[in-house]
Tab-separated table of C-alpha atoms and ligand atoms in Angstrom:
chain	number	residue	atom	x	y	z
F	110	MET	CA	86.950	68.851	89.556
F	111	SER	CA	84.460	71.375	90.917
F	112	LEU	CA	80.849	71.284	89.768
F	113	ASN	CA	80.177	74.906	90.715
F	114	ASP	CA	80.620	77.661	88.160
F	115	ALA	CA	84.370	77.902	87.792
F	116	THR	CA	84.641	81.561	88.840
F	117	THR	CA	83.793	80.959	92.537
F	118	ARG	CA	86.798	79.828	94.558
F	119	ILE	CA	86.208	78.778	98.150
F	120	GLU	CA	88.705	80.325	100.541
F	121	HIS	CA	87.531	79.088	103.972
F	122	VAL	CA	85.166	76.369	105.121
F	123	PHE	CA	84.005	76.094	108.742
F	124	SER	CA	82.020	73.323	110.340
F	125	GLY	CA	80.395	73.227	113.758
F	126	THR	CA	77.969	75.488	115.642
F	127	PHE	CA	76.948	78.962	114.445
F	128	ALA	CA	74.744	81.516	116.229
F	129	HIS	CA	73.088	84.437	114.466
F	130	SER	CA	69.843	86.409	114.116
F	131	THR	CA	67.380	86.439	111.242
F	132	GLN	CA	64.465	88.647	110.262
F	133	SER	CA	62.098	86.358	112.140
F	134	ALA	CA	64.270	85.040	115.001
F	135	ALA	CA	66.329	87.023	117.494
F	136	LEU	CA	68.507	83.961	117.916
F	137	GLU	CA	68.989	81.008	115.630
F	138	ILE	CA	71.529	78.385	116.642
F	139	LEU	CA	72.705	76.166	113.822
F	140	GLU	CA	74.403	72.990	115.011
F	141	ASN	CA	76.316	70.648	112.748
F	142	CYS	CA	76.534	73.209	109.983
F	143	VAL	CA	79.044	73.940	107.253
F	144	LEU	CA	79.723	77.444	105.948
F	145	GLY	CA	81.886	78.331	102.958
F	146	VAL	CA	83.442	81.715	102.222
F	147	ASP	CA	84.491	82.601	98.694
F	148	ASP	CA	87.586	84.474	97.565
F	149	GLU	CA	85.659	87.759	97.571
F	150	GLY	CA	84.934	87.321	101.276
F	151	LYS	CA	81.275	86.470	100.746
F	152	ILE	CA	79.317	83.608	102.223
F	153	ALA	CA	78.999	81.103	99.364
F	154	PHE	CA	76.996	78.421	101.126
F	155	ILE	CA	75.646	77.470	104.509
F	156	GLU	CA	74.237	73.989	104.994
F	157	LYS	CA	72.786	72.217	107.984
F	158	ASP	CA	73.549	68.505	108.529
F	159	PRO	CA	75.498	68.454	105.284
F	160	ASP	CA	77.022	65.681	103.282
F	161	VAL	CA	80.480	67.259	103.354
F	162	ASP	CA	81.919	65.046	100.634
F	163	SER	CA	79.304	66.004	98.084
F	164	LEU	CA	79.511	69.678	99.170
F	165	SER	CA	83.260	69.584	98.657
F	166	LYS	CA	82.769	68.210	95.147
F	167	ILE	CA	80.147	70.807	94.264
F	168	TRP	CA	82.225	73.702	95.577
F	169	GLY	CA	85.679	72.359	94.869
F	170	PHE	CA	87.250	72.489	98.302
F	171	ASP	CA	89.303	69.919	100.154
F	172	ALA	CA	87.051	68.554	102.920
F	173	SER	CA	90.066	67.682	105.072
F	174	GLU	CA	91.141	71.331	105.126
F	175	ARG	CA	87.944	72.672	106.603
F	176	ILE	CA	88.164	74.360	110.015
F	177	LYS	CA	86.317	72.127	112.465
F	178	LEU	CA	85.097	74.157	115.420
F	179	GLY	CA	85.647	72.427	118.763
F	180	GLN	CA	83.033	71.400	121.277
F	181	TYR	CA	83.286	74.726	123.126
F	182	GLU	CA	83.523	76.901	120.053
F	183	PHE	CA	81.027	78.690	117.841
F	184	LEU	CA	80.925	81.306	115.110
F	185	MET	CA	78.811	84.432	115.462
F	186	PRO	CA	78.496	87.540	113.291
F	187	GLY	CA	80.965	90.330	114.027
F	188	MET	CA	79.583	92.972	116.362
F	189	VAL	CA	78.617	96.452	115.177
F	190	ASP	CA	79.425	99.557	117.218
F	191	THR	CA	77.003	102.120	115.828
F	192	HIS	CA	78.475	105.022	117.801
F	193	ILE	CA	82.028	105.503	119.081
F	194	HIS	CA	84.286	108.558	119.418
F	195	ALA	CA	87.721	107.295	118.369
F	196	SER	CA	89.147	110.654	119.453
F	197	GLN	CA	87.996	110.172	123.050
F	198	TYR	CA	89.670	106.791	123.521
F	199	SER	CA	92.702	108.235	125.362
F	200	TYR	CA	90.617	109.093	128.446
F	201	THR	CA	88.201	106.168	128.376
F	202	GLY	CA	87.513	104.989	131.902
F	203	THR	CA	88.035	108.423	133.463
F	204	ALA	CA	86.200	111.757	133.672
F	205	LEU	CA	82.681	110.476	134.256
F	206	ASP	CA	81.718	112.900	137.019
F	207	LEU	CA	79.939	115.622	135.041
F	208	PRO	CA	76.708	115.802	133.060
F	209	LEU	CA	76.871	116.032	129.257
F	210	LEU	CA	77.292	119.760	128.535
F	211	ASP	CA	79.841	120.333	131.329
F	212	TRP	CA	81.553	117.058	130.411
F	213	LEU	CA	81.975	118.259	126.817
F	214	ASN	CA	83.368	121.657	127.834
F	215	THR	CA	85.640	120.367	130.608
F	216	TYR	CA	87.056	117.129	129.247
F	217	THR	CA	86.092	116.459	125.662
F	218	PHE	CA	86.688	119.620	123.660
F	219	PRO	CA	90.186	120.289	125.106
F	220	VAL	CA	91.258	116.718	124.258
F	221	GLU	CA	89.727	116.726	120.770
F	222	ALA	CA	91.506	120.017	120.012
F	223	GLN	CA	94.824	118.106	120.190
F	224	TYR	CA	94.165	116.117	117.021
F	225	LYS	CA	95.791	118.684	114.787
F	226	ASP	CA	98.927	116.818	115.973
F	227	LEU	CA	99.046	113.764	113.686
F	228	ASP	CA	101.475	111.846	115.933
F	229	PHE	CA	99.021	112.159	118.796
F	230	ALA	CA	96.197	111.068	116.482
F	231	ASN	CA	98.176	108.124	115.142
F	232	ASN	CA	98.854	106.803	118.646
F	233	VAL	CA	95.259	106.998	119.878
F	234	TYR	CA	93.626	105.903	116.625
F	235	THR	CA	95.903	102.870	116.277
F	236	LYS	CA	95.015	101.817	119.797
F	237	VAL	CA	91.261	102.286	119.456
F	238	VAL	CA	91.050	100.342	116.187
F	239	ARG	CA	93.097	97.464	117.632
F	240	ARG	CA	91.238	97.418	120.935
F	241	THR	CA	87.793	97.387	119.364
F	242	LEU	CA	88.722	94.713	116.798
F	243	LYS	CA	90.164	92.560	119.586
F	244	ASN	CA	86.821	92.918	121.380
F	245	GLY	CA	84.911	91.738	118.337
F	246	THR	CA	83.825	95.030	116.739
F	247	THR	CA	84.057	94.223	113.050
F	248	THR	CA	82.161	97.394	112.076
F	249	ALA	CA	82.551	100.751	113.827
F	250	CYS	CA	80.772	104.023	113.136
F	251	TYR	CA	83.374	106.549	114.290
F	252	PHE	CA	83.367	110.209	115.231
F	253	ALA	CA	86.880	111.645	114.752
F	254	THR	CA	87.443	115.397	115.341
F	255	ILE	CA	87.185	118.585	113.274
F	256	HIS	CA	90.653	117.887	111.804
F	257	THR	CA	90.489	116.535	108.242
F	258	ASP	CA	93.967	114.993	108.056
F	259	ALA	CA	93.634	113.178	111.368
F	260	SER	CA	90.181	111.932	110.324
F	261	LEU	CA	91.666	110.602	107.074
F	262	LEU	CA	94.337	108.887	109.166
F	263	LEU	CA	91.629	107.131	111.176
F	264	GLY	CA	90.197	105.801	107.900
F	265	GLU	CA	93.661	104.657	106.826
F	266	LEU	CA	94.204	102.802	110.121
F	267	ALA	CA	90.800	101.099	110.018
F	268	ASP	CA	91.648	99.882	106.516
F	269	LYS	CA	95.165	98.845	107.547
F	270	PHE	CA	93.946	96.714	110.443
F	271	GLY	CA	91.002	95.441	108.419
F	272	GLN	CA	88.079	96.931	110.337
F	273	ARG	CA	84.912	97.918	108.484
F	274	ALA	CA	84.245	101.539	109.362
F	275	LEU	CA	82.233	104.640	108.733
F	276	VAL	CA	84.443	107.601	109.610
F	277	GLY	CA	83.154	111.091	110.370
F	278	LYS	CA	85.116	114.305	110.346
F	279	VAL	CA	83.278	116.252	113.048
F	280	CYS	CA	81.537	119.470	111.959
F	281	MET	CA	80.938	122.294	114.430
F	282	ASP	CA	80.936	126.058	113.994
F	283	CYS	CA	79.621	127.033	117.469
F	284	ASN	CA	81.642	126.573	120.642
F	285	SER	CA	81.624	129.432	123.139
F	286	ALA	CA	83.194	127.382	125.965
F	287	VAL	CA	86.301	126.265	124.053
F	288	PRO	CA	86.358	128.689	121.100
F	289	GLN	CA	89.630	127.379	119.638
F	290	TYR	CA	87.842	124.076	118.947
F	291	LYS	CA	85.524	124.932	116.074
F	292	GLU	CA	85.672	125.946	112.421
F	293	SER	CA	84.114	128.838	110.522
F	294	PRO	CA	81.075	127.744	108.483
F	295	ASP	CA	83.026	128.155	105.199
F	296	GLN	CA	86.014	126.244	106.505
F	297	CYS	CA	83.753	123.499	107.804
F	298	LYS	CA	82.031	123.053	104.446
F	299	ALA	CA	85.292	123.142	102.488
F	300	GLU	CA	87.012	120.688	104.831
F	301	THR	CA	84.018	118.341	104.816
F	302	ASP	CA	84.131	118.319	101.020
F	303	ARG	CA	87.876	117.660	101.113
F	304	PHE	CA	87.449	114.870	103.662
F	305	ILE	CA	84.809	113.098	101.594
F	306	ILE	CA	86.686	113.462	98.308
F	307	GLU	CA	90.022	112.331	99.788
F	308	LEU	CA	88.552	109.369	101.655
F	309	LEU	CA	86.543	108.152	98.658
F	310	LYS	CA	89.621	108.577	96.462
F	311	LYS	CA	91.442	105.963	98.571
F	312	GLU	CA	88.892	103.384	97.372
F	313	TYR	CA	89.079	101.418	100.617
F	314	SER	CA	86.655	98.549	100.184
F	315	ASN	CA	85.204	98.738	103.703
F	316	VAL	CA	85.868	102.275	104.969
F	317	LYS	CA	83.513	105.089	103.976
F	318	PRO	CA	82.848	108.678	105.055
F	319	VAL	CA	79.864	109.698	107.177
F	320	VAL	CA	78.617	113.299	107.347
F	321	THR	CA	78.912	114.309	111.004
F	322	PRO	CA	77.320	117.437	112.453
F	323	ARG	CA	78.341	117.062	116.122
F	324	PHE	CA	74.896	117.949	117.487
F	325	ALA	CA	72.440	120.787	117.054
F	326	PRO	CA	73.921	123.036	119.808
F	327	SER	CA	77.351	122.977	118.065
F	328	CYS	CA	76.032	123.857	114.602
F	329	SER	CA	74.477	126.941	113.050
F	330	ALA	CA	71.286	126.406	111.044
F	331	SER	CA	73.132	127.241	107.845
F	332	LEU	CA	75.849	124.664	108.568
F	333	LEU	CA	73.190	122.012	109.236
F	334	SER	CA	71.597	122.843	105.860
F	335	GLU	CA	74.936	122.650	104.046
F	336	LEU	CA	75.643	119.257	105.613
F	337	GLY	CA	72.193	117.938	104.715
F	338	GLU	CA	72.832	118.972	101.128
F	339	ILE	CA	76.301	117.391	100.998
F	340	ALA	CA	74.989	114.099	102.414
F	341	ASN	CA	72.007	113.938	100.092
F	342	ASN	CA	73.934	114.951	96.952
F	343	ASN	CA	76.511	112.229	97.607
F	344	LYS	CA	74.125	109.637	99.100
F	345	LEU	CA	76.255	109.447	102.222
F	346	HIS	CA	75.591	108.263	105.732
F	347	ILE	CA	74.827	110.861	108.418
F	348	GLN	CA	75.479	110.659	112.156
F	349	SER	CA	74.884	112.985	115.082
F	350	HIS	CA	73.477	113.083	118.612
F	351	ILE	CA	69.893	113.691	119.712
F	352	SER	CA	67.970	114.089	122.990
F	353	GLU	CA	70.690	112.624	125.163
F	354	ASN	CA	70.055	114.690	128.263
F	355	LYS	CA	67.250	117.002	129.379
F	356	GLN	CA	69.414	120.114	129.723
F	357	GLU	CA	70.539	119.615	126.120
F	358	VAL	CA	66.920	119.206	124.923
F	359	ASP	CA	66.020	122.508	126.649
F	360	LEU	CA	69.042	124.217	125.097
F	361	VAL	CA	67.991	123.086	121.608
F	362	LYS	CA	64.492	124.497	122.265
F	363	THR	CA	65.968	127.936	122.970
F	364	LEU	CA	68.455	127.778	120.055
F	365	PHE	CA	66.004	126.594	117.374
F	366	GLN	CA	62.740	128.298	118.322
F	367	ASP	CA	61.181	127.798	114.899
F	368	CYS	CA	61.442	124.009	115.226
F	369	LYS	CA	58.743	121.916	116.868
F	370	SER	CA	61.184	119.463	118.483
F	371	TYR	CA	64.812	118.332	118.508
F	372	THR	CA	63.902	115.820	115.776
F	373	ASP	CA	62.337	118.644	113.773
F	374	VAL	CA	65.695	120.489	113.798
F	375	TYR	CA	67.363	117.650	111.906
F	376	LEU	CA	64.281	116.984	109.762
F	377	LYS	CA	64.115	120.646	108.607
F	378	HIS	CA	67.775	120.495	107.583
F	379	ASN	CA	67.399	117.262	105.566
F	380	LEU	CA	69.508	115.289	107.995
F	381	LEU	CA	67.013	112.499	108.686
F	382	THR	CA	67.380	109.908	105.945
F	383	ASN	CA	67.448	106.118	105.792
F	384	LYS	CA	71.230	106.382	106.165
F	385	THR	CA	71.078	108.471	109.355
F	386	VAL	CA	72.048	107.171	112.770
F	387	MET	CA	71.427	109.395	115.798
F	388	ALA	CA	73.025	108.548	119.129
F	389	HIS	CA	71.074	108.273	122.405
F	390	GLY	CA	67.502	109.532	121.869
F	391	CYS	CA	66.752	108.924	125.573
F	392	HIS	CA	64.197	111.730	125.735
F	393	LEU	CA	62.514	111.456	122.327
F	394	THR	CA	58.726	111.617	122.381
F	395	ASP	CA	56.482	109.116	120.606
F	396	GLU	CA	55.752	111.826	118.016
F	397	GLU	CA	59.459	112.089	117.302
F	398	LEU	CA	59.851	108.298	117.110
F	399	LYS	CA	57.091	108.284	114.487
F	400	ILE	CA	59.178	110.683	112.410
F	401	PHE	CA	62.216	108.417	112.795
F	402	HIS	CA	60.112	105.508	111.565
F	403	GLU	CA	58.743	107.458	108.591
F	404	ARG	CA	62.209	108.642	107.592
F	405	GLY	CA	63.852	105.218	108.106
F	406	SER	CA	66.397	106.828	110.444
F	407	ALA	CA	68.048	104.856	113.230
F	408	ILE	CA	69.035	105.201	116.874
F	409	ALA	CA	72.363	104.161	118.394
F	410	HIS	CA	71.597	102.984	121.922
F	411	CYS	CA	74.556	103.771	124.185
F	412	PRO	CA	73.544	102.448	127.610
F	413	ASN	CA	76.943	102.662	129.313
F	414	SER	CA	77.262	106.339	128.440
F	415	ASN	CA	73.630	107.074	129.299
F	416	ILE	CA	74.218	105.845	132.848
F	417	SER	CA	77.862	106.928	133.238
F	418	ILE	CA	77.161	110.594	132.623
F	419	CYS	CA	73.620	110.400	134.019
F	420	SER	CA	71.871	111.268	130.760
F	421	GLY	CA	68.793	109.047	130.895
F	422	MET	CA	67.489	105.566	130.182
F	423	LEU	CA	66.358	104.826	126.648
F	424	ASN	CA	63.226	102.688	126.501
F	425	VAL	CA	64.394	100.346	123.740
F	426	ARG	CA	61.132	98.384	123.844
F	427	ASN	CA	59.208	101.535	122.974
F	428	VAL	CA	61.646	102.341	120.153
F	429	LEU	CA	61.274	98.827	118.738
F	430	ASN	CA	57.485	99.031	119.072
F	431	HIS	CA	57.675	102.144	116.881
F	432	LYS	CA	59.611	100.066	114.322
F	433	VAL	CA	62.606	102.351	114.472
F	434	LYS	CA	65.932	100.744	113.541
F	435	LEU	CA	68.237	100.428	116.535
F	436	GLY	CA	71.797	99.245	117.176
F	437	LEU	CA	74.180	99.367	120.119
F	438	GLY	CA	76.972	101.892	120.653
F	439	THR	CA	79.782	102.160	123.176
F	440	ASP	CA	79.898	105.980	122.923
F	441	VAL	CA	83.492	105.926	124.127
F	442	ALA	CA	84.373	107.967	126.217
F	443	GLY	CA	80.978	108.968	127.651
F	444	GLY	CA	80.743	105.199	127.908
F	445	TYR	CA	83.714	103.729	129.746
F	446	SER	CA	83.982	100.459	127.824
F	447	PRO	CA	85.079	100.032	124.199
F	448	SER	CA	83.432	96.591	124.042
F	449	ILE	CA	80.052	95.838	122.528
F	450	LEU	CA	79.831	92.899	124.945
F	451	ASP	CA	79.658	95.559	127.653
F	452	ALA	CA	76.970	97.420	125.665
F	453	ILE	CA	74.947	94.180	125.569
F	454	ARG	CA	75.128	93.871	129.367
F	455	ARG	CA	74.385	97.536	130.001
F	456	ALA	CA	71.421	97.387	127.578
F	457	LEU	CA	69.998	94.491	129.582
F	458	ASP	CA	70.651	96.361	132.878
F	459	THR	CA	68.841	99.475	131.640
F	460	SER	CA	65.917	97.419	130.422
F	461	LYS	CA	65.711	95.713	133.830
F	462	ALA	CA	65.908	99.070	135.625
F	463	LEU	CA	62.912	100.203	133.541
F	464	THR	CA	61.080	97.040	134.611
F	465	ILE	CA	61.876	97.808	138.257
F	466	GLN	CA	60.300	101.228	137.754
F	467	ASP	CA	57.348	99.825	135.829
F	468	PRO	CA	56.574	96.108	136.168
F	469	GLU	CA	54.465	96.347	132.983
F	470	HIS	CA	57.588	97.130	130.989
F	471	GLN	CA	58.550	94.175	128.813
F	472	THR	CA	62.214	93.505	129.615
F	473	LEU	CA	64.540	92.851	126.682
F	474	THR	CA	65.794	89.288	126.418
F	475	PHE	CA	69.441	88.350	125.909
F	476	GLU	CA	68.492	87.000	122.493
F	477	GLU	CA	67.004	90.357	121.489
F	478	VAL	CA	70.085	92.227	122.653
F	479	PHE	CA	72.337	89.764	120.783
F	480	ARG	CA	70.336	90.739	117.711
F	481	LEU	CA	70.834	94.462	118.403
F	482	ALA	CA	74.619	93.917	118.654
F	483	THR	CA	74.776	92.221	115.255
F	484	LEU	CA	71.910	92.335	112.748
F	485	GLY	CA	70.269	95.339	114.476
F	486	GLY	CA	73.513	97.309	114.234
F	487	SER	CA	73.834	96.484	110.556
F	488	GLU	CA	70.261	97.690	109.979
F	489	ALA	CA	70.903	100.884	111.946
F	490	LEU	CA	73.842	101.625	109.639
F	491	SER	CA	71.889	100.541	106.528
F	492	LEU	CA	74.514	97.883	105.908
F	493	ASP	CA	72.196	94.897	106.402
F	494	ASP	CA	72.369	94.036	102.715
F	495	GLN	CA	76.096	93.381	103.286
F	496	ILE	CA	76.592	92.231	106.894
F	497	GLY	CA	74.816	91.333	110.154
F	498	ASN	CA	74.168	87.592	109.870
F	499	PHE	CA	75.127	84.425	108.043
F	500	VAL	CA	73.216	84.635	104.781
F	501	VAL	CA	74.505	83.541	101.393
F	502	GLY	CA	75.804	86.556	99.468
F	503	LYS	CA	76.617	88.675	102.534
F	504	ASP	CA	80.191	89.473	103.524
F	505	PHE	CA	81.673	87.077	106.057
F	506	ASP	CA	82.188	89.302	109.120
F	507	ALA	CA	82.494	86.864	111.981
F	508	LEU	CA	83.956	85.996	115.359
F	509	ARG	CA	85.317	82.605	116.306
F	510	VAL	CA	84.445	82.246	119.979
F	511	ASN	CA	85.943	79.708	122.360
F	512	VAL	CA	84.278	79.734	125.768
F	513	CYS	CA	86.939	77.461	127.290
F	514	VAL	CA	90.212	79.266	126.638
F	515	PRO	CA	92.999	78.661	129.158
F	516	GLY	CA	92.775	81.203	131.967
F	517	GLY	CA	89.493	82.501	130.544
F	518	PRO	CA	86.559	84.019	132.425
F	519	ILE	CA	83.957	81.259	131.909
F	520	ASP	CA	83.371	77.924	133.620
F	521	LEU	CA	81.067	75.392	131.989
F	522	PHE	CA	79.160	72.582	133.652
F	523	PRO	CA	77.638	69.344	132.363
F	524	GLY	CA	74.400	69.603	130.447
F	525	GLU	CA	74.845	73.153	129.191
F	526	GLY	CA	73.705	73.388	125.576
F	527	PRO	CA	74.781	75.937	122.948
F	528	LYS	CA	72.167	78.501	124.017
F	529	ALA	CA	73.479	78.566	127.592
F	530	VAL	CA	77.037	78.683	126.270
F	531	LEU	CA	76.184	81.736	124.133
F	532	GLU	CA	74.400	83.397	127.062
F	533	LYS	CA	77.440	82.815	129.275
F	534	PHE	CA	79.720	84.322	126.631
F	535	LEU	CA	77.494	87.397	126.289
F	536	ASN	CA	77.314	87.904	130.061
F	537	LEU	CA	80.741	86.708	131.193
F	538	GLY	CA	83.017	86.526	128.167
F	539	ASP	CA	85.661	88.956	127.005
F	540	ASP	CA	88.329	89.390	124.362
F	541	ARG	CA	90.147	86.271	125.580
F	542	ASN	CA	87.238	84.238	124.234
F	543	ILE	CA	87.368	85.870	120.779
F	544	THR	CA	90.087	83.822	119.132
F	545	GLU	CA	89.667	84.931	115.525
F	546	VAL	CA	88.084	87.951	113.871
F	547	TYR	CA	87.070	88.006	110.202
F	548	VAL	CA	86.032	91.024	108.159
F	549	ALA	CA	84.850	90.461	104.590
F	550	GLY	CA	86.342	86.977	104.679
F	551	ARG	CA	89.791	88.135	105.773
F	552	ARG	CA	91.122	86.970	109.100
F	553	VAL	CA	92.209	90.259	110.646
F	554	LEU	CA	93.095	88.943	114.089
F	555	VAL	CA	94.024	85.618	115.546
F	556	THR	CA	94.751	84.982	119.196
F	557	GLU	CA	97.026	82.088	119.928
F	558	HIS	CA	96.470	80.430	123.264
F	559	HIS	CA	99.217	78.502	124.933
F	560	TRP	CA	99.470	76.362	127.962
F	561	PRO	CA	100.471	77.359	130.631
F	562	PRO	CA	98.191	80.361	130.097
F	563	PHE	CA	99.895	82.869	127.871
F	564	THR	CA	98.270	84.634	124.996
F	565	SER	CA	99.849	86.213	121.957
F	566	ILE	CA	98.013	88.295	119.417
F	567	VAL	CA	98.904	88.272	115.775
F	568	TRP	CA	97.752	91.235	113.732
F	569	THR	CA	97.287	90.480	110.090
F	570	GLN	CA	97.597	93.881	108.502
F	571	ASN	CA	96.285	94.564	105.043
F	572	GLN	CA	99.284	93.951	102.848
F	573	CYS	CA	97.548	95.037	99.653
F	574	LYS	CA	97.277	98.698	100.525
H	43	LIG	N1	76.881	115.308	122.214
H	43	LIG	C1	77.683	116.084	121.455
H	43	LIG	N2	78.939	115.646	121.452
H	43	LIG	C2	78.968	114.555	122.224
H	43	LIG	C3	80.003	113.661	122.600
H	43	LIG	O1	81.165	113.773	122.231
H	43	LIG	N3	79.635	112.636	123.430
H	43	LIG	C4	78.347	112.461	123.844
H	43	LIG	N4	78.065	111.445	124.648
H	43	LIG	N5	77.378	113.301	123.513
H	43	LIG	C5	77.681	114.335	122.705
H	44	LIG	ZN1	78.568	110.341	121.198
């Protein structure tokens, strides 16, 4: 007989080591802990050094059925990719030899134009959702393309495979290099309205629309205003790009001469809100960062892309000092890796490169970057009331990590405690170490390891939809 109020049913209980971030600590490691997840996918309790028998009586679960994490296992929050182009996944790992504007015209726009073909879209979008989930991305903030039906399909696939997602139908009415890849301003507004209405009508619990002007050079001033109005009227998220490369910043200066800065372009068109995430921001001035702070807008730091297409090096320390929200993004395919583990490593590399240039620069720590990949990402997407760490009442979005899988990439040695084990996973681990993925309490992926080394993946698709 359970002593808790009879409406809460406990669905999963885990015991062992958990790693997460809090408001005050970049890394908190909880050893000998028990965490319970209720039937709505929310964290019901988390207790350190618990008396499991009395907990099981209070919450009405069978203590013998709890999942006991092994010596080389831990739970961590699911990772958040605050900026990824699902539509560019087909050529990830290629085409990194041109700077941004040429890269867009030569590689990106011709590929994105193909998404009017829904079979093509289905193939790529299925693969990107599966690949990112397998790599521990429980929440993705996606750019799709200008095509409404293919963008809706991306939302459907994220829901089907159980990934939490913000999905953006791309808006652009200016494209002189590849003129077949744009919409008229009227078409763009009408299709954005249709996209939002249709996606919301599906009532997916964890997939929502995000208003997505591609970036200032692709949008007329009147389109930017329309999109600002749509987002604000419907209280929707907004995503775009800002100050990624210097040539782009100069272009924006010539295109929007009445605006004081690139940030001012978005500010004037009501696109900087506390639900806005702007990718890159490598060349933002301190004045502009102050505006980001005042508006509560966020930056998606995409270090792989910033180096791969030679855009710049974002000074994350300076952004954090300005108290601007910041998460990590893969920026596939400007970034060549779909894994946030890679973004963690590249963020540390960039920070160290800045320290090489200026020894006064305070290098980011691995704990801080762990925070950016989890809680920081949830803050950047204004989802930190729902996800990001292990707090009672939040959704259980989590990864079960095993650093000692057969044939895996990590070797451990005597005397290594949980902090070193986490650091090794962040620096050396990969999808082989992520053995289970949970989104809102549902196990959406489980990897079964066998000996001799052979791995099979079981996808647990959403049967309810
Ligand atoms: N700026 C505008 N569009 C894009 C894009 O697709 N990728 C990147 N990296 N920057 C952009
Ligand atoms: Zn991008």
